[in-house]
Amino acid sequence: MYKISVVPGDGIGKEVMDATINVLDSLDINFNYKYNDAGDECKEDCGYALPEDTLKIAKNSDACLFGAAGETAADVIVKLRQEMKLFANLRPIKSYPNTNALFDDLDIMIVRENTEGLYKTESEEYTDEGAIAKRIITREAEERIINYAFKYAEDNNKSKVTGVHKANVLKKTDGLFKDIFYEVSKNYPSIEAEDYYVDATAMYLITRPKDFEVIVTTNLFGDILSDEGAGLVGGLGLIPSANIGEHGGLFEPVHGSAPDIAGKGLANPTAMLLSAEMMLRYLGENTEADRLNDAILTVLSKGETLTPDLGGSSNTKELGEAVKNNL
Ligand code: NAI
Ligand code: MG
């Protein structure tokens, strides 16, 4: 019996979470769900975007499933990642059938540093002239994430890791990142190491994305490149993510609360379902993870029950039900 903290959050977060829990309930695993609030609505109701209780239960669970927050995202998900010390953010960019993917055979893993960089919100401040944000790069955190990326490559039969930075301009912070990247790479002689500037990478992801296998980068760059990656494979409705630390894992779609489609049943639950699959693998439940992945692939391949973002006319619940029926 796994203790799972479930935080649906705002907007379509709730809708894709409902569809996903419905599918998880059909697997041969027992979950004990602890539902907790967080996000914009929660802040309106109780004054806090991330109540202490939500954080405490997330910390004391075997894994956490998160839907999406709205305008309070920085106070909710960024804080959860930092408070739970979930240093590695894994964002797979993978092509699926019937998804209007620009490329039909991509399989890239973006490994994003999750705890520092420009996203340490407490180090942003107003000044007399305007405002200022500090970009924090520590040797410890960068070594940890780069090691994680190379280890990931080794464990998953990948042959290359690409370090992405802007060391020509950010000479100190990204200069350090680049140095550490090549230092760490020496411990993995069988994995090729290459590095690019982030602006060039943004272009290469469009002109020759198949050359990438594992990308490791700092917090903000990883956030942006993963949304670009989503665009390459058919949109945000398809991109899951895992946040992994030494003592915890939190699994969430890359997308936000999507106020433009919230409450209409239009949201694609695939990203949330694939996030649940990543959770199952984290828990060591690979057989059930494979079963879930097969069912998702079957539904997408058949193309009969697709949400509007994929050109279909089914709703969130119907796509979820279809996955459940194909387990
Ligand atoms: P968004 O990811 O919510 O939406 C961007 C676009 O993608 C929208 O057109 C939306 O309809 C579409 N989309 C997203 N997920 C979809 C799905 N599952 N199925 C079909 N279409 C989907 O990003 P946006 O619009 O920039 O931000 C909206 C709110 O979400 C903001 O308040 C923002 O702060 C928050 N946000 C929260 C995140 C989180 O909780 N992790 C991440 C990103 C944004
Ligand atoms: Mg983002």
Coordinates of C-alpha atoms and ligand atoms in Angstrom, one line a residue:
M1 CA 0.0 0.0 0.0
Y2 CA 1.6 3.3 -1.1
K3 CA 0.8 6.5 0.6
I4 CA 0.2 9.0 -2.2
S5 CA -0.3 12.7 -1.6
V6 CA -2.7 14.1 -4.3
V7 CA -2.7 17.8 -5.0
P8 CA -5.0 18.6 -7.9
G9 CA -4.7 22.4 -7.6
D10 CA -6.4 24.8 -10.0
G11 CA -8.2 24.8 -13.3
I12 CA -7.6 21.8 -15.5
G13 CA -5.3 20.4 -12.8
K14 CA -8.4 19.0 -11.1
E15 CA -9.9 17.6 -14.3
V16 CA -6.7 15.7 -15.4
M17 CA -6.2 14.5 -11.9
D18 CA -9.7 13.0 -11.7
A19 CA -9.2 11.2 -15.0
T20 CA -5.8 9.9 -13.8
I21 CA -6.9 8.6 -10.4
N22 CA -9.8 6.8 -12.1
V23 CA -7.2 4.9 -14.2
L24 CA -4.8 4.3 -11.3
D25 CA -7.7 2.7 -9.4
S26 CA -7.8 0.0 -12.0
L27 CA -4.2 -1.1 -11.6
D28 CA -3.1 -4.0 -9.5
I29 CA -1.7 -1.8 -6.8
N30 CA -3.2 -0.4 -3.7
F31 CA -2.9 3.3 -3.1
N32 CA -3.8 5.3 -0.1
Y33 CA -4.6 8.8 -1.4
K34 CA -4.3 11.8 0.8
Y35 CA -6.0 14.7 -1.0
N36 CA -4.7 18.2 -0.2
D37 CA -5.4 21.7 -1.4
A38 CA -3.0 24.2 -2.9
G39 CA -3.1 27.0 -5.5
D40 CA -5.1 30.1 -6.3
E41 CA -8.5 28.8 -5.0
C42 CA -6.9 27.5 -1.9
K43 CA -5.3 30.9 -1.3
E44 CA -8.7 32.6 -1.7
D45 CA -10.3 30.1 0.7
C46 CA -7.7 29.8 3.5
G47 CA -5.2 32.6 2.9
Y48 CA -2.3 30.3 1.9
A49 CA -1.4 29.1 -1.6
L50 CA 0.5 26.2 0.0
P51 CA -0.8 25.3 3.4
E52 CA 1.6 23.8 6.0
D53 CA -0.5 20.6 6.0
T54 CA -0.2 20.1 2.3
L55 CA 3.6 20.4 2.4
K56 CA 3.8 18.2 5.5
I57 CA 1.7 15.4 3.9
A58 CA 3.6 15.7 0.6
K59 CA 6.9 15.3 2.5
N60 CA 5.6 12.2 4.4
S61 CA 4.2 10.3 1.4
D62 CA 5.8 7.7 -0.8
A63 CA 5.1 10.0 -3.8
C64 CA 3.1 13.1 -4.7
L65 CA 0.9 13.6 -7.7
F66 CA 0.4 17.3 -8.5
G67 CA -2.1 18.7 -11.1
A68 CA -1.4 22.4 -11.8
A69 CA -1.5 25.7 -10.0
G70 CA -2.5 29.1 -11.5
E71 CA -1.0 32.5 -10.7
T72 CA 0.3 31.1 -7.4
A73 CA 2.5 28.5 -9.2
A74 CA 5.7 30.0 -7.8
D75 CA 4.4 29.8 -4.3
V76 CA 3.1 26.3 -4.8
I77 CA 5.1 24.1 -7.2
V78 CA 8.4 26.0 -7.1
K79 CA 8.1 26.0 -3.3
L80 CA 7.2 22.3 -3.1
R81 CA 10.3 21.4 -5.3
Q82 CA 12.6 23.5 -3.1
E83 CA 11.1 22.5 0.3
M84 CA 11.1 18.8 -0.6
K85 CA 14.6 19.2 -2.0
L86 CA 13.5 17.7 -5.4
F87 CA 16.6 18.6 -7.2
A88 CA 16.1 16.8 -10.5
N89 CA 13.3 17.7 -12.9
L90 CA 12.9 15.2 -15.6
R91 CA 10.9 16.3 -18.7
P92 CA 10.8 13.7 -21.5
I93 CA 10.1 15.0 -25.0
K94 CA 8.7 11.9 -26.7
S95 CA 6.7 11.5 -29.9
Y96 CA 3.4 9.7 -29.7
P97 CA 1.1 8.5 -32.5
N98 CA -1.8 10.7 -33.8
T99 CA -0.6 13.8 -32.0
N100 CA 0.4 16.2 -34.8
A101 CA 4.0 15.9 -33.6
L102 CA 6.3 17.9 -35.8
F103 CA 8.7 15.0 -35.5
D104 CA 7.5 11.4 -35.2
D105 CA 10.4 9.7 -33.5
L106 CA 11.8 12.0 -30.8
D107 CA 13.0 10.6 -27.5
I108 CA 14.8 13.3 -25.6
M109 CA 15.1 13.6 -21.8
I110 CA 15.6 17.1 -20.4
V111 CA 17.2 17.1 -17.0
R112 CA 16.6 20.4 -15.4
E113 CA 18.2 21.7 -12.2
N114 CA 15.3 22.4 -9.9
T115 CA 16.5 24.1 -6.8
E116 CA 18.5 27.3 -7.7
G117 CA 19.4 29.3 -10.8
L118 CA 17.0 32.2 -11.4
Y119 CA 14.1 30.5 -9.6
K120 CA 15.1 31.1 -6.0
T121 CA 12.2 33.5 -5.6
E122 CA 13.5 34.9 -2.3
S123 CA 16.5 36.3 -4.0
E124 CA 14.4 38.6 -6.3
E125 CA 13.9 42.1 -5.0
Y126 CA 12.8 45.6 -5.9
T127 CA 15.4 48.3 -6.1
D128 CA 15.3 52.1 -6.5
E129 CA 15.8 51.6 -10.2
G130 CA 13.4 48.7 -10.7
A131 CA 13.9 45.2 -9.7
I132 CA 16.8 42.7 -9.6
A133 CA 17.0 38.8 -9.6
K134 CA 20.1 36.9 -8.5
R135 CA 21.1 33.9 -10.5
I136 CA 22.4 31.4 -7.9
I137 CA 24.7 28.6 -9.1
T138 CA 26.4 26.4 -6.5
R139 CA 29.0 23.7 -7.2
E140 CA 27.1 21.2 -5.0
A141 CA 23.7 21.6 -6.9
E142 CA 25.2 21.6 -10.4
E143 CA 27.5 18.6 -9.7
R144 CA 24.5 16.8 -8.4
I145 CA 22.3 17.5 -11.4
I146 CA 25.0 16.8 -14.0
N147 CA 25.9 13.6 -12.3
Y148 CA 22.2 12.7 -12.3
A149 CA 22.0 13.3 -16.1
F150 CA 25.1 11.1 -16.9
K151 CA 23.8 8.4 -14.5
Y152 CA 20.4 8.6 -16.2
A153 CA 22.1 8.2 -19.6
E154 CA 24.1 5.2 -18.4
D155 CA 21.1 3.5 -16.9
N156 CA 18.9 4.1 -20.0
N157 CA 21.2 3.1 -22.8
K158 CA 21.8 6.7 -24.0
S159 CA 25.1 7.5 -25.6
K160 CA 25.3 11.3 -25.2
V161 CA 24.6 14.1 -22.8
T162 CA 24.4 17.7 -23.9
G163 CA 25.2 20.5 -21.4
V164 CA 23.3 23.7 -22.2
H165 CA 24.3 27.1 -20.8
K166 CA 25.2 30.6 -21.9
A167 CA 28.8 30.7 -20.6
N168 CA 30.0 33.2 -23.2
V169 CA 27.9 35.9 -21.5
L170 CA 27.2 34.5 -18.0
K171 CA 30.9 33.9 -17.6
K172 CA 30.9 33.2 -13.9
T173 CA 27.7 31.3 -13.3
D174 CA 27.5 29.4 -16.5
G175 CA 31.3 29.3 -16.8
L176 CA 31.2 27.3 -13.6
F177 CA 28.3 25.1 -14.9
K178 CA 30.3 24.3 -18.1
D179 CA 33.5 23.5 -16.1
I180 CA 31.6 21.2 -13.8
F181 CA 29.9 19.6 -16.8
Y182 CA 33.2 18.5 -18.3
E183 CA 34.7 17.5 -14.9
V184 CA 31.7 15.2 -14.1
S185 CA 31.7 13.8 -17.7
K186 CA 35.2 12.3 -17.0
N187 CA 33.5 9.8 -14.6
Y188 CA 31.4 8.5 -17.5
P189 CA 33.9 7.7 -20.3
S190 CA 31.4 5.6 -22.2
I191 CA 29.0 8.6 -22.6
E192 CA 29.7 11.3 -25.1
A193 CA 29.7 14.8 -23.6
E194 CA 29.0 17.9 -25.7
D195 CA 27.8 21.4 -24.8
Y196 CA 25.9 24.3 -26.6
Y197 CA 24.8 27.8 -25.8
V198 CA 21.1 27.9 -24.9
D199 CA 20.1 30.2 -27.8
A200 CA 21.7 27.8 -30.4
T201 CA 20.1 24.9 -28.6
A202 CA 16.7 26.5 -29.1
M203 CA 17.3 26.5 -32.8
Y204 CA 18.9 23.0 -33.0
L205 CA 15.9 21.6 -31.2
I206 CA 13.9 22.6 -34.3
T207 CA 16.4 22.0 -37.1
R208 CA 17.9 18.7 -35.9
P209 CA 16.2 17.5 -32.7
K210 CA 17.0 13.9 -33.3
D211 CA 20.6 14.6 -32.4
F212 CA 19.7 15.1 -28.8
E213 CA 19.4 12.3 -26.3
V214 CA 19.8 13.8 -22.8
I215 CA 20.0 17.5 -22.2
V216 CA 21.2 18.8 -18.8
T217 CA 20.7 22.5 -17.9
T218 CA 19.9 25.1 -15.3
N219 CA 16.5 25.9 -14.0
L220 CA 15.1 28.7 -16.3
F221 CA 16.7 27.3 -19.5
G222 CA 15.2 23.9 -18.7
D223 CA 11.8 25.4 -18.2
I224 CA 11.9 27.1 -21.5
L225 CA 13.4 24.4 -23.6
S226 CA 11.0 21.8 -22.3
D227 CA 8.0 23.9 -23.5
E228 CA 9.7 24.2 -26.8
G229 CA 10.1 20.4 -26.8
A230 CA 6.4 20.1 -26.0
G231 CA 5.8 22.1 -29.2
L232 CA 7.8 19.6 -31.2
V233 CA 5.8 16.6 -30.1
G234 CA 2.2 17.9 -30.2
G235 CA 1.7 20.2 -27.3
L236 CA 1.7 20.6 -23.5
G237 CA -1.1 18.1 -23.1
L238 CA 1.4 15.3 -23.7
I239 CA 4.4 16.3 -21.6
P240 CA 4.8 14.7 -18.1
S241 CA 7.5 15.4 -15.6
A242 CA 9.1 14.0 -12.5
N243 CA 10.7 15.9 -9.7
I244 CA 13.1 13.6 -7.9
G245 CA 15.1 14.1 -4.6
E246 CA 16.9 11.9 -2.3
H247 CA 13.8 11.4 -0.1
G248 CA 10.9 12.0 -2.4
G249 CA 9.3 12.3 -5.8
L250 CA 6.6 14.6 -7.1
F251 CA 5.0 13.9 -10.5
E252 CA 3.1 16.5 -12.5
P253 CA 2.3 17.5 -16.1
V254 CA 4.5 20.3 -17.4
H255 CA 1.4 22.4 -18.3
G256 CA -0.3 24.9 -16.0
S257 CA -4.0 25.4 -15.0
A258 CA -5.0 26.5 -18.6
P259 CA -7.7 29.0 -17.7
D260 CA -8.6 29.3 -21.4
I261 CA -10.0 25.8 -21.4
A262 CA -10.6 25.1 -17.7
G263 CA -14.0 23.8 -16.6
K264 CA -15.0 22.7 -20.2
G265 CA -13.7 19.1 -20.1
L266 CA -11.3 19.9 -23.0
A267 CA -8.0 19.2 -21.3
N268 CA -5.9 16.3 -22.5
P269 CA -5.2 14.1 -19.5
T270 CA -2.3 12.3 -21.2
A271 CA 0.4 14.5 -19.6
M272 CA -1.0 13.7 -16.2
L273 CA -1.4 10.0 -17.0
L274 CA 2.2 9.8 -18.2
S275 CA 3.3 11.6 -15.0
A276 CA 1.5 8.8 -13.1
E277 CA 3.5 6.3 -15.2
M278 CA 6.7 8.0 -14.1
M279 CA 5.5 7.8 -10.5
L280 CA 5.0 4.0 -10.9
R281 CA 8.5 3.6 -12.2
Y282 CA 9.9 5.6 -9.4
L283 CA 8.0 3.3 -7.0
G284 CA 9.5 0.3 -8.8
E285 CA 6.2 -0.8 -10.2
N286 CA 7.5 -1.3 -13.7
T287 CA 5.0 -4.0 -14.8
E288 CA 2.1 -1.7 -14.0
A289 CA 3.9 1.2 -15.5
D290 CA 4.3 -0.7 -18.8
R291 CA 0.6 -1.7 -18.7
L292 CA -0.4 1.9 -18.3
N293 CA 2.0 3.1 -21.1
D294 CA 0.7 0.4 -23.4
A295 CA -2.9 1.5 -22.8
I296 CA -2.1 5.1 -23.4
L297 CA -0.3 4.2 -26.7
T298 CA -3.2 2.0 -27.8
V299 CA -5.7 4.8 -27.2
L300 CA -3.5 7.4 -29.1
S301 CA -2.8 5.0 -31.9
K302 CA -6.5 4.1 -32.4
G303 CA -7.2 7.8 -32.5
E304 CA -10.9 7.3 -31.7
T305 CA -10.9 9.1 -28.3
L306 CA -8.8 12.1 -28.6
T307 CA -9.2 15.5 -27.0
P308 CA -9.5 18.7 -29.2
D309 CA -5.8 19.6 -28.8
L310 CA -5.1 16.4 -30.7
G311 CA -7.8 17.1 -33.3
G312 CA -10.4 14.9 -31.7
S313 CA -13.8 15.7 -30.1
S314 CA -13.6 13.6 -26.9
N315 CA -13.5 15.1 -23.4
T316 CA -11.0 14.6 -20.6
K317 CA -13.1 11.9 -18.9
E318 CA -13.6 10.0 -22.1
L319 CA -9.9 9.8 -22.9
G320 CA -9.2 8.7 -19.4
E321 CA -12.0 6.0 -19.6
A322 CA -10.6 4.8 -22.9
V323 CA -7.1 4.3 -21.3
K324 CA -8.8 2.5 -18.4
N325 CA -10.6 0.1 -20.8
N326 CA -7.4 -0.7 -22.6
L327 CA -5.4 -1.6 -19.5
Ligands
NAI1 P1 -0.7 26.6 -19.6 O1 0.3 25.4 -19.6 O2 -1.7 26.5 -18.5 O3 -1.4 26.7 -21.0 C1 -0.7 27.0 -22.2 C2 -1.5 26.6 -23.4 O4 -1.6 25.2 -23.5 C3 -3.0 27.0 -23.3 O5 -3.5 27.4 -24.5 C4 -3.7 25.8 -22.8 O6 -5.1 25.7 -23.2 C5 -2.9 24.7 -23.4 N1 -2.8 23.5 -22.6 C6 -2.1 23.3 -21.5 N2 -2.4 22.1 -21.0 C7 -3.2 21.5 -21.8 C8 -3.9 20.2 -21.8 N3 -3.6 19.3 -20.8 N4 -4.7 19.9 -22.8 C9 -4.9 20.8 -23.8 N5 -4.4 22.0 -23.8 C10 -3.5 22.3 -22.9 O7 0.2 27.9 -19.4 P2 -0.2 29.4 -19.3 O8 -1.4 29.7 -20.1 O9 1.0 30.1 -19.6 O10 -0.5 29.6 -17.7 C11 -1.8 29.5 -17.2 C12 -1.7 29.5 -15.7 O11 -0.9 28.3 -15.3 C13 -0.9 30.6 -15.1 O12 -1.6 31.1 -14.0 C14 0.5 30.1 -14.7 O13 1.1 30.7 -13.6 C15 0.1 28.7 -14.4 N6 1.2 27.7 -14.6 C16 1.4 26.7 -13.6 C17 2.3 25.7 -13.8 C18 2.3 24.6 -12.8 O14 1.5 24.6 -11.9 N7 3.3 23.7 -12.8 C19 3.2 25.6 -15.0 C20 2.9 26.7 -15.9 C21 2.0 27.7 -15.7
MG2 MG 7.0 25.9 -17.6

